[in-house]
Amino acid sequence: MHPSHFAATHPDKPALIFQPSGVDLTFLELEQRVRQAAHLLQKLGVTPGAAVAFCVENSPEFFEIAWGAQRVGAIFTPMSTKLSADDMRYIVEDTGARVFILSAACEGSRHVRTDMFPGVELLAVGGEIDGFAQWKPRRQEMSTRALCSPARGREMMYSSGTTGRPKGVFKSLPGGEFDDPDARAVNFNQNFALNENSVYLSTSPLYHSAPHVLAASALRYGATCIVMEHFDAELALDCIQAFSCTHGVWVPTMFHRMLRLSRDIRDTFDTRSMKYAIHGAAPCPVPVKQGMIDWWGPILHEYYAGTEGIGACMITSEEWLAHKGSVGRATDGEIHILDEHEDEVPTGTTGTVYFKTASKFEYWKAPDKTASSMSKQGWWTYGDIGHVDADGYLYLTDRRDFMIISGGVNIYPQEIENVLLSHPVVADVAVFGLPNDEYGEEVKAVVLPVRAPASYTHRDKLALIEYCRQKLGPIKTPKSIDFVADLPRQPTGKMHKRALRERYLYARAETIEG
């Protein structure tokens, strides 16, 4: 199935409804925009296999660009709207993008310069960006006729590597016709009964892998997509009630925010239309998930997977109630738990989680990182630590590389440490995650300054936080910074970060909130 089919058979059916703005597009209107976008991308020199990068918020433009790039056979990369200008430059250069489309609403757009993107066609969405052409009028000039020779492209999402720089997750172009069935959409249909009578609530930024793939899958099956332009707990509940949403994708932070609403507010909304509340991206605390099941009933479906697509688990509410804390049993691949020597461990023993799977991927231009994700047996890992019980249910217990997950977003400490080390006040630094009731984790930085810690003020710490915000954007900026007289760096040069983090779990040093 493909949304272009529904443009022909159900042209006036709503395909996209954006909230809270109320902007909507029918399947025919979406198809016309996609065709125009595809013609424009071709005019700009995009051919099958060429790269297109875009940094656009949840909006009609996101869909017309993504589907237009897919239609011309491009490898397209949606970027986080929270990226700094330098991260945008890096990804555009790394992909070799022929075209870069940037929304003026993105924070980093204020700091971009055309000389950061030599040889790239630059277009702006939603406002003026110096030196960028305007996407909308250029797109509107194009024909709405079908392409003579459409191809079949696919996304290449970026996720941060252990070095801190984002890395593309590359998979070969699928081949075939542009409207051939997509295996991921077929799985969505089979696992969650998605069809043209469904109403899908898209709650998250579409530049993330799962929200992007699931929204695209819903459109492929002719479902109407209610797209939240930003997440708000009451707005989400209002959307469910107003549009009788049947499916939705969530992260634990969203559950936490909805559960924090007063009982009177929650009881105002009728959520009985929601049949499949699908969640993942970060471990869901047991009390939070139990609270949602108590409220919505046994409609929660949790998945464990990754952008790399080398294995997956799923668990229903009924299964979870019997195996609390589990992320489920394997639905794609076969789980193996390995020790530090990459040998299998007994059932119930903690180790690194690997999947035996036929899926293939590579980190773009990063063969060492690709190799580090594979065991000697040829099995793949997302880098998580966990164990499997006697019934085959997987439980995650830690992150192998101390990745921070805040609000469902993956953050790697090394990049933040590198920025802090570039500041003249900082002699050494360790960055890690600490528990946060709302976001799961928050970014914590512990700095060894060049002078005695007592010689610095709160203003110095605030200046460091602002320095990070300018270099990294708000999402990666430490929530708080401490100055200390010593850091537990081992003789080998490695930071004993686990011990440092455990120390902060029990006793906080002098802290300044950012």
Coordinates of C-alpha atoms in Angstrom, one line a residue:
M1 CA 0.0 0.0 0.0
H2 CA 1.0 3.6 -0.5
P3 CA -0.6 7.0 0.1
S4 CA -0.6 7.7 -3.6
H5 CA -3.2 4.9 -4.0
F6 CA -5.5 6.6 -1.5
A7 CA -5.1 9.9 -3.4
A8 CA -6.8 8.1 -6.3
T9 CA -9.4 6.1 -4.4
H10 CA -10.2 8.4 -1.4
P11 CA -9.0 11.9 -2.6
D12 CA -11.0 13.9 -0.1
K13 CA -10.1 11.8 3.0
P14 CA -8.0 13.7 5.5
A15 CA -4.4 12.4 5.4
L16 CA -2.8 14.8 7.9
I17 CA -4.3 17.0 10.6
F18 CA -1.8 19.1 12.5
Q19 CA -2.5 20.2 16.1
P20 CA -2.9 22.7 17.6
S21 CA -2.8 24.7 14.4
G22 CA -5.6 22.8 12.7
V23 CA -3.8 22.8 9.3
D24 CA -4.9 19.7 7.3
L25 CA -4.2 18.0 4.0
T26 CA -6.3 15.4 2.1
F27 CA -4.6 12.5 0.5
L28 CA -5.0 14.2 -2.9
E29 CA -3.5 17.5 -1.6
L30 CA -0.6 15.5 -0.1
E31 CA 0.0 13.6 -3.3
Q32 CA 0.0 16.9 -5.3
R33 CA 2.6 18.4 -3.0
V34 CA 4.7 15.3 -3.0
R35 CA 4.8 15.3 -6.8
Q36 CA 5.7 19.0 -6.9
A37 CA 8.5 18.4 -4.3
A38 CA 9.8 15.5 -6.3
H39 CA 9.9 17.5 -9.5
L40 CA 11.7 20.3 -7.7
L41 CA 14.3 17.9 -6.2
Q42 CA 14.9 16.5 -9.6
K43 CA 15.4 20.0 -11.0
L44 CA 17.9 20.7 -8.3
G45 CA 19.9 17.7 -9.4
V46 CA 18.7 14.9 -7.1
T47 CA 19.0 11.6 -8.8
P48 CA 18.4 8.0 -7.5
G49 CA 20.9 7.4 -4.7
A50 CA 21.7 11.0 -4.2
A51 CA 21.4 12.6 -0.7
V52 CA 18.9 15.1 0.6
A53 CA 19.0 16.6 4.1
F54 CA 16.4 18.6 5.9
C55 CA 15.8 20.1 9.3
V56 CA 12.1 20.8 9.6
E57 CA 9.6 20.7 12.5
N58 CA 6.4 18.6 12.4
S59 CA 4.6 20.4 9.6
P60 CA 3.2 19.7 6.1
E61 CA 6.6 20.5 4.6
F62 CA 8.2 17.6 6.5
F63 CA 5.9 15.1 4.8
E64 CA 6.1 16.7 1.3
I65 CA 9.9 16.7 1.5
A66 CA 10.3 13.2 2.9
W67 CA 7.8 11.6 0.5
G68 CA 9.1 13.7 -2.4
A69 CA 12.7 12.6 -1.7
Q70 CA 11.4 9.0 -1.5
R71 CA 9.7 9.4 -4.9
V72 CA 12.9 10.3 -6.7
G73 CA 14.9 7.5 -5.1
A74 CA 17.0 9.7 -2.8
I75 CA 18.6 8.8 0.5
F76 CA 17.0 11.4 2.7
T77 CA 18.1 12.5 6.2
P78 CA 15.7 14.3 8.6
M79 CA 17.7 16.1 11.3
S80 CA 16.8 17.1 14.8
T81 CA 15.4 20.6 15.0
K82 CA 17.5 21.0 18.2
L83 CA 20.9 20.7 16.4
S84 CA 23.4 23.4 16.5
A85 CA 24.5 25.0 13.2
D86 CA 27.8 23.1 13.4
D87 CA 26.0 19.8 13.7
M88 CA 23.9 20.6 10.7
R89 CA 27.0 21.5 8.7
Y90 CA 28.6 18.2 9.7
I91 CA 25.6 16.0 8.7
V92 CA 25.1 17.8 5.4
E93 CA 28.8 17.3 4.6
D94 CA 28.8 13.7 5.9
T95 CA 25.8 12.7 3.8
G96 CA 27.1 14.5 0.7
A97 CA 23.7 16.1 0.4
R98 CA 22.9 17.8 -2.9
V99 CA 20.0 19.7 -1.2
F100 CA 19.6 21.0 2.3
I101 CA 16.2 22.4 3.4
L102 CA 16.1 24.3 6.8
S103 CA 13.2 25.7 8.8
A104 CA 13.6 29.2 10.1
A105 CA 11.9 27.9 13.3
C106 CA 14.9 25.8 14.2
E107 CA 17.2 27.3 16.8
G108 CA 20.3 26.6 14.8
S109 CA 19.0 28.5 11.7
R110 CA 20.0 31.8 13.4
H111 CA 23.7 30.8 13.2
V112 CA 24.0 29.1 9.8
R113 CA 26.0 30.8 7.0
T114 CA 25.9 29.8 3.3
D115 CA 29.6 29.3 3.3
M116 CA 29.1 26.3 5.7
F117 CA 27.5 24.4 2.9
P118 CA 29.6 24.8 -0.3
G119 CA 28.1 23.4 -3.4
V120 CA 24.7 22.6 -1.8
E121 CA 21.3 23.9 -2.9
L122 CA 19.9 25.7 0.1
L123 CA 16.2 26.3 0.7
A124 CA 14.3 27.7 3.7
V125 CA 10.9 26.8 5.1
G126 CA 8.7 29.0 7.2
G127 CA 10.7 32.3 7.1
E128 CA 13.7 34.0 5.7
I129 CA 17.2 32.6 6.2
D130 CA 20.0 34.7 4.7
G131 CA 21.2 33.3 1.5
F132 CA 18.6 30.5 1.3
A133 CA 16.0 30.3 -1.4
Q134 CA 12.4 29.8 -0.4
W135 CA 11.0 26.3 -0.6
K136 CA 7.3 27.0 -0.8
P137 CA 7.2 29.2 -4.0
R138 CA 9.8 27.0 -5.7
R139 CA 7.7 23.9 -4.9
Q140 CA 4.5 25.6 -6.0
E141 CA 6.0 26.4 -9.4
M142 CA 6.3 22.7 -10.2
S143 CA 3.9 20.4 -12.0
T144 CA 1.5 18.1 -10.2
R145 CA 1.8 15.5 -12.9
A146 CA 3.2 12.1 -11.9
L147 CA 6.9 11.6 -12.5
C148 CA 7.9 9.9 -15.7
S149 CA 10.3 7.6 -13.9
P150 CA 9.8 7.5 -10.2
A151 CA 12.3 5.5 -8.0
R152 CA 12.2 4.2 -4.5
G153 CA 14.3 6.0 -1.9
R154 CA 14.7 5.6 1.8
E155 CA 15.7 7.4 4.9
M156 CA 19.2 7.5 6.5
M157 CA 18.7 8.5 10.1
Y158 CA 21.6 9.8 12.2
S159 CA 22.3 8.7 15.8
S160 CA 25.2 9.9 17.9
G161 CA 28.3 7.7 18.1
T162 CA 30.5 7.1 21.1
T163 CA 32.9 9.8 19.8
G164 CA 30.0 12.2 20.1
R165 CA 29.6 13.0 16.4
P166 CA 26.4 11.8 14.9
K167 CA 26.7 8.7 12.6
G168 CA 24.4 7.8 9.8
V169 CA 22.7 4.4 9.8
F170 CA 22.9 3.3 6.2
K171 CA 20.9 0.6 4.6
S172 CA 20.9 -0.1 0.8
L173 CA 18.1 1.3 -1.3
P174 CA 15.3 -1.2 -1.4
G175 CA 14.8 -1.3 -5.2
G176 CA 11.5 -2.1 -6.9
E177 CA 8.7 0.4 -7.6
F178 CA 8.2 3.5 -5.4
D179 CA 4.8 2.2 -4.2
D180 CA 5.8 -1.4 -3.4
P181 CA 4.9 -2.6 0.1
D182 CA 7.2 -1.5 2.9
A183 CA 8.1 -4.4 5.3
R184 CA 7.9 -2.1 8.3
A185 CA 4.4 -0.9 7.4
V186 CA 3.3 -4.5 6.9
N187 CA 4.6 -5.3 10.4
F188 CA 2.7 -2.3 11.8
N189 CA -0.5 -3.6 10.1
Q190 CA 0.0 -7.2 11.3
N191 CA 1.0 -6.4 14.9
F192 CA -1.4 -3.5 15.6
A193 CA -4.3 -4.0 13.2
L194 CA -3.6 -0.7 11.4
N195 CA -5.9 -0.1 8.4
E196 CA -7.7 2.7 6.5
N197 CA -10.2 3.0 9.3
S198 CA -7.5 3.8 11.9
V199 CA -6.7 7.3 13.2
Y200 CA -3.1 7.5 14.2
L201 CA -1.8 10.0 16.7
S202 CA 1.8 11.1 16.1
T203 CA 3.0 12.6 19.3
S204 CA 6.8 12.9 18.8
P205 CA 9.2 14.8 16.6
L206 CA 9.2 13.2 13.1
Y207 CA 13.0 13.4 12.8
H208 CA 13.2 10.4 15.2
S209 CA 13.3 7.0 13.6
A210 CA 10.2 5.3 15.1
P211 CA 7.8 8.3 14.9
H212 CA 8.9 8.8 11.2
V213 CA 8.5 5.2 10.2
L214 CA 5.2 4.7 12.1
A215 CA 3.6 7.9 10.6
A216 CA 4.7 6.8 7.1
S217 CA 3.3 3.4 7.8
A218 CA 0.0 4.8 8.8
L219 CA -0.3 6.8 5.6
R220 CA 0.7 3.8 3.6
Y221 CA -2.4 2.0 4.9
G222 CA -4.7 5.0 4.4
A223 CA -5.1 6.0 8.1
T224 CA -5.6 9.6 9.0
C225 CA -2.6 11.0 10.9
I226 CA -3.1 13.5 13.7
V227 CA 0.3 15.2 14.0
M228 CA 1.1 17.1 17.2
E229 CA 3.3 20.1 16.4
H230 CA 4.6 19.9 19.9
F231 CA 3.8 17.6 22.8
D232 CA 1.5 18.8 25.5
A233 CA -0.2 16.3 27.9
E234 CA -3.7 17.9 27.8
L235 CA -3.5 18.5 24.0
A236 CA -2.7 14.8 23.5
L237 CA -5.7 13.7 25.5
D238 CA -7.8 16.3 23.6
C239 CA -6.6 14.9 20.3
I240 CA -7.6 11.4 21.3
Q241 CA -11.1 12.5 22.3
A242 CA -11.7 15.0 19.4
F243 CA -10.5 12.7 16.6
S244 CA -11.3 9.3 18.1
C245 CA -7.6 8.2 17.8
T246 CA -7.2 4.5 17.7
H247 CA -3.4 4.2 17.6
G248 CA -0.6 6.3 19.1
V249 CA 3.2 6.2 19.7
W250 CA 4.6 7.4 23.0
V251 CA 7.7 7.7 25.1
P252 CA 7.7 7.3 28.9
T253 CA 8.1 11.0 29.5
M254 CA 4.8 11.6 27.9
F255 CA 3.1 9.0 30.1
H256 CA 4.7 10.7 33.1
R257 CA 3.4 14.1 32.1
M258 CA -0.2 12.8 31.5
L259 CA -0.2 11.0 34.9
R260 CA 0.9 14.2 36.6
L261 CA -2.4 15.8 35.5
S262 CA -5.0 16.0 38.3
R263 CA -7.7 13.3 38.3
D264 CA -10.3 16.0 37.5
I265 CA -8.5 17.0 34.4
R266 CA -7.8 13.4 33.3
D267 CA -11.5 12.5 33.8
T268 CA -12.5 15.3 31.4
F269 CA -11.2 13.3 28.4
D270 CA -12.6 10.2 26.9
T271 CA -9.7 8.0 25.7
R272 CA -11.7 4.8 25.1
S273 CA -11.1 5.0 21.3
M274 CA -7.4 4.4 21.8
K275 CA -6.8 0.7 21.2
Y276 CA -3.0 0.5 20.7
A277 CA -0.7 2.8 22.8
I278 CA 2.7 1.9 21.4
H279 CA 5.8 3.0 23.4
G280 CA 9.5 2.6 23.4
A281 CA 12.6 4.8 22.9
A282 CA 13.6 4.5 26.6
P283 CA 12.9 2.1 29.5
C284 CA 9.5 2.8 31.1
P285 CA 9.6 2.9 34.9
V286 CA 7.4 0.2 36.4
P287 CA 5.2 2.6 38.4
V288 CA 4.6 4.8 35.3
K289 CA 3.6 1.9 33.1
Q290 CA 1.4 0.4 35.8
G291 CA -0.3 3.8 36.2
M292 CA -1.0 4.0 32.5
I293 CA -2.4 0.4 32.4
D294 CA -4.6 1.2 35.4
W295 CA -5.9 4.3 33.6
W296 CA -6.2 3.2 29.9
G297 CA -6.5 -0.5 30.4
P298 CA -4.3 -3.3 28.9
I299 CA -3.7 -1.5 25.6
L300 CA 0.0 -0.6 26.0
H301 CA 2.4 -2.3 23.6
E302 CA 6.1 -1.8 24.3
Y303 CA 8.9 -2.3 21.8
Y304 CA 12.6 -2.5 22.1
A305 CA 14.5 -1.7 18.9
G306 CA 16.9 0.8 17.3
T307 CA 17.5 2.9 14.3
E308 CA 19.9 0.2 13.1
G309 CA 17.1 -2.3 12.8
I310 CA 19.1 -5.3 13.7
G311 CA 16.6 -6.9 16.1
A312 CA 13.4 -6.1 18.1
C313 CA 11.3 -7.2 21.0
M314 CA 7.7 -6.5 21.9
I315 CA 5.5 -7.1 24.9
T316 CA 1.8 -6.7 25.4
S317 CA 0.2 -5.3 28.6
E318 CA -0.9 -8.8 29.6
E319 CA 2.6 -10.2 29.2
W320 CA 4.1 -7.2 31.0
L321 CA 1.9 -7.6 34.0
A322 CA 3.3 -11.2 34.4
H323 CA 6.9 -10.0 33.6
K324 CA 7.1 -6.5 35.0
G325 CA 10.1 -4.5 33.8
S326 CA 10.6 -6.6 30.7
V327 CA 10.7 -5.2 27.2
G328 CA 9.4 -8.4 25.8
R329 CA 10.5 -11.4 23.7
A330 CA 12.3 -11.2 20.3
T331 CA 10.0 -10.6 17.3
D332 CA 12.9 -9.9 14.9
G333 CA 16.0 -11.9 15.4
E334 CA 17.2 -14.2 18.2
I335 CA 18.5 -12.8 21.5
H336 CA 21.9 -13.8 22.8
I337 CA 23.5 -12.5 26.0
L338 CA 27.3 -12.4 25.9
D339 CA 30.0 -11.6 28.4
E340 CA 33.0 -9.3 27.9
H341 CA 34.7 -12.1 25.9
E342 CA 31.7 -12.4 23.6
D343 CA 30.8 -15.8 25.0
E344 CA 27.2 -16.7 25.9
V345 CA 26.1 -16.6 29.5
P346 CA 23.5 -18.7 31.3
T347 CA 19.9 -17.7 31.4
G348 CA 19.3 -15.0 34.0
T349 CA 22.9 -13.7 33.8
T350 CA 23.5 -10.1 32.9
G351 CA 25.6 -9.3 29.8
T352 CA 25.6 -7.4 26.5
V353 CA 22.4 -8.0 24.5
Y354 CA 23.0 -9.2 20.9
F355 CA 20.6 -10.2 18.1
K356 CA 21.2 -13.0 15.6
T357 CA 19.5 -11.6 12.5
A358 CA 19.6 -11.6 8.7
S359 CA 19.3 -7.8 8.8
K360 CA 22.3 -5.8 7.5
F361 CA 23.3 -2.2 8.1
E362 CA 26.4 -0.1 8.4
Y363 CA 27.3 3.2 10.1
W364 CA 27.9 5.6 7.3
K365 CA 31.6 6.2 6.7
A366 CA 32.4 4.6 10.1
P367 CA 33.6 1.0 9.5
D368 CA 35.2 0.8 13.0
K369 CA 31.9 1.6 14.7
T370 CA 30.1 -0.9 12.5
A371 CA 32.6 -3.6 13.4
S372 CA 32.3 -2.8 17.1
S373 CA 28.6 -3.5 17.0
M374 CA 29.2 -7.1 15.8
S375 CA 30.2 -10.1 17.9
K376 CA 32.7 -12.8 16.8
Q377 CA 29.7 -14.9 16.0
G378 CA 28.3 -12.3 13.6
W379 CA 25.6 -11.1 15.9
W380 CA 24.6 -7.4 16.3
T381 CA 24.1 -5.2 19.4
Y382 CA 22.6 -1.9 20.2
G383 CA 25.1 -1.6 23.1
D384 CA 22.6 -2.4 25.9
I385 CA 23.2 -4.5 29.0
G386 CA 20.5 -6.9 30.1
H387 CA 19.4 -10.5 30.9
V388 CA 16.8 -13.0 29.6
D389 CA 14.6 -15.0 32.0
A390 CA 13.6 -18.6 31.6
D391 CA 10.6 -17.6 29.5
G392 CA 12.7 -15.7 27.0
Y393 CA 11.7 -12.2 28.2
L394 CA 14.4 -9.5 28.0
Y395 CA 15.2 -7.1 30.8
L396 CA 17.5 -4.1 30.3
T397 CA 19.7 -3.1 33.2
D398 CA 22.2 -0.6 31.9
R399 CA 23.7 1.1 28.9
R400 CA 27.1 -0.2 27.8
D401 CA 28.5 3.1 26.8
F402 CA 26.8 5.2 29.5
M403 CA 24.5 6.8 26.9
I404 CA 22.1 9.3 28.5
I405 CA 18.4 9.0 27.5
S406 CA 16.5 12.2 28.3
G407 CA 12.9 12.4 27.2
G408 CA 13.4 9.6 24.8
V409 CA 16.4 11.4 23.1
N410 CA 19.8 9.7 23.0
I411 CA 22.7 11.9 24.3
Y412 CA 26.3 10.9 24.4
P413 CA 28.6 12.4 27.1
Q414 CA 31.8 12.5 25.0
E415 CA 30.5 15.3 22.7
I416 CA 29.5 17.4 25.7
E417 CA 32.9 16.7 27.4
N418 CA 34.7 17.8 24.3
V419 CA 32.9 21.1 24.2
L420 CA 33.5 21.8 27.9
L421 CA 37.2 20.9 27.5
S422 CA 37.5 23.6 24.9
H423 CA 36.6 26.2 27.5
P424 CA 39.6 27.9 29.3
V425 CA 38.2 27.3 32.8
V426 CA 38.0 23.5 32.4
A427 CA 41.0 21.2 33.1
D428 CA 39.1 17.9 33.1
V429 CA 35.4 16.9 33.0
A430 CA 33.0 13.9 33.3
V431 CA 29.5 14.0 31.9
F432 CA 26.9 11.4 32.8
G433 CA 23.1 11.0 33.4
L434 CA 21.3 11.3 36.7
P435 CA 17.7 10.2 37.3
N436 CA 15.0 12.8 36.5
D437 CA 11.3 12.0 37.4
E438 CA 10.0 13.6 34.2
Y439 CA 12.6 13.0 31.5
G440 CA 14.1 9.7 32.8
E441 CA 17.6 11.2 32.9
E442 CA 19.2 14.6 32.9
V443 CA 22.7 15.6 31.8
K444 CA 25.1 16.2 34.7
A445 CA 28.6 17.7 34.2
V446 CA 31.4 17.5 36.9
V447 CA 34.3 19.8 36.1
L448 CA 37.8 19.9 37.4
P449 CA 38.6 23.6 37.0
V450 CA 42.1 25.1 36.3
R451 CA 42.0 26.8 39.7
A452 CA 40.7 25.8 43.1
P453 CA 36.9 25.2 43.0
A454 CA 36.3 27.7 45.8
S455 CA 37.6 30.5 43.6
Y456 CA 34.6 30.2 41.2
T457 CA 31.1 31.5 41.7
H458 CA 27.7 30.4 40.5
R459 CA 28.0 32.9 37.7
D460 CA 31.0 31.0 36.3
K461 CA 28.9 27.8 36.3
L462 CA 26.1 29.6 34.5
A463 CA 28.5 30.9 31.9
L464 CA 29.7 27.3 31.2
I465 CA 26.1 26.2 30.8
E466 CA 25.4 29.0 28.4
Y467 CA 28.7 28.1 26.5
C468 CA 27.3 24.6 26.1
R469 CA 24.0 25.8 25.0
Q470 CA 25.5 27.9 22.2
K471 CA 27.7 25.1 21.0
L472 CA 25.4 22.1 21.5
G473 CA 21.8 23.4 21.5
P474 CA 19.5 23.1 24.4
I475 CA 18.9 19.3 24.4
K476 CA 22.5 18.4 25.1
T477 CA 23.3 21.2 27.5
P478 CA 24.0 20.0 31.1
K479 CA 21.1 20.7 33.5
S480 CA 23.7 21.3 36.2
I481 CA 27.4 21.7 36.7
D482 CA 29.6 21.0 39.7
F483 CA 33.2 22.1 40.3
V484 CA 35.3 19.6 42.2
A485 CA 38.9 19.3 43.3
D486 CA 39.5 15.8 41.9
L487 CA 38.1 13.4 39.3
P488 CA 38.4 9.5 39.5
R489 CA 40.5 9.0 36.4
Q490 CA 42.2 5.7 36.3
P491 CA 46.0 5.2 35.6
T492 CA 45.0 3.9 32.1
G493 CA 43.4 7.3 31.4
K494 CA 39.9 6.0 31.6
M495 CA 37.4 7.9 33.8
H496 CA 35.8 5.7 36.5
K497 CA 32.5 7.2 35.6
R498 CA 30.3 4.5 37.1
A499 CA 31.7 5.2 40.6
L500 CA 31.4 9.0 40.1
R501 CA 27.7 8.6 39.0
E502 CA 27.0 6.3 42.0
R503 CA 28.4 8.9 44.3
Y504 CA 26.0 11.5 42.9
L505 CA 23.1 9.2 43.3
Y506 CA 23.4 9.4 47.0
A507 CA 24.9 12.8 47.7
R508 CA 24.9 15.9 45.5
A509 CA 27.8 18.3 45.6
E510 CA 27.4 22.0 45.1
T511 CA 25.0 22.4 42.3
I512 CA 23.7 25.2 40.1
E513 CA 20.6 24.7 38.0
G514 CA 20.8 25.7 34.4

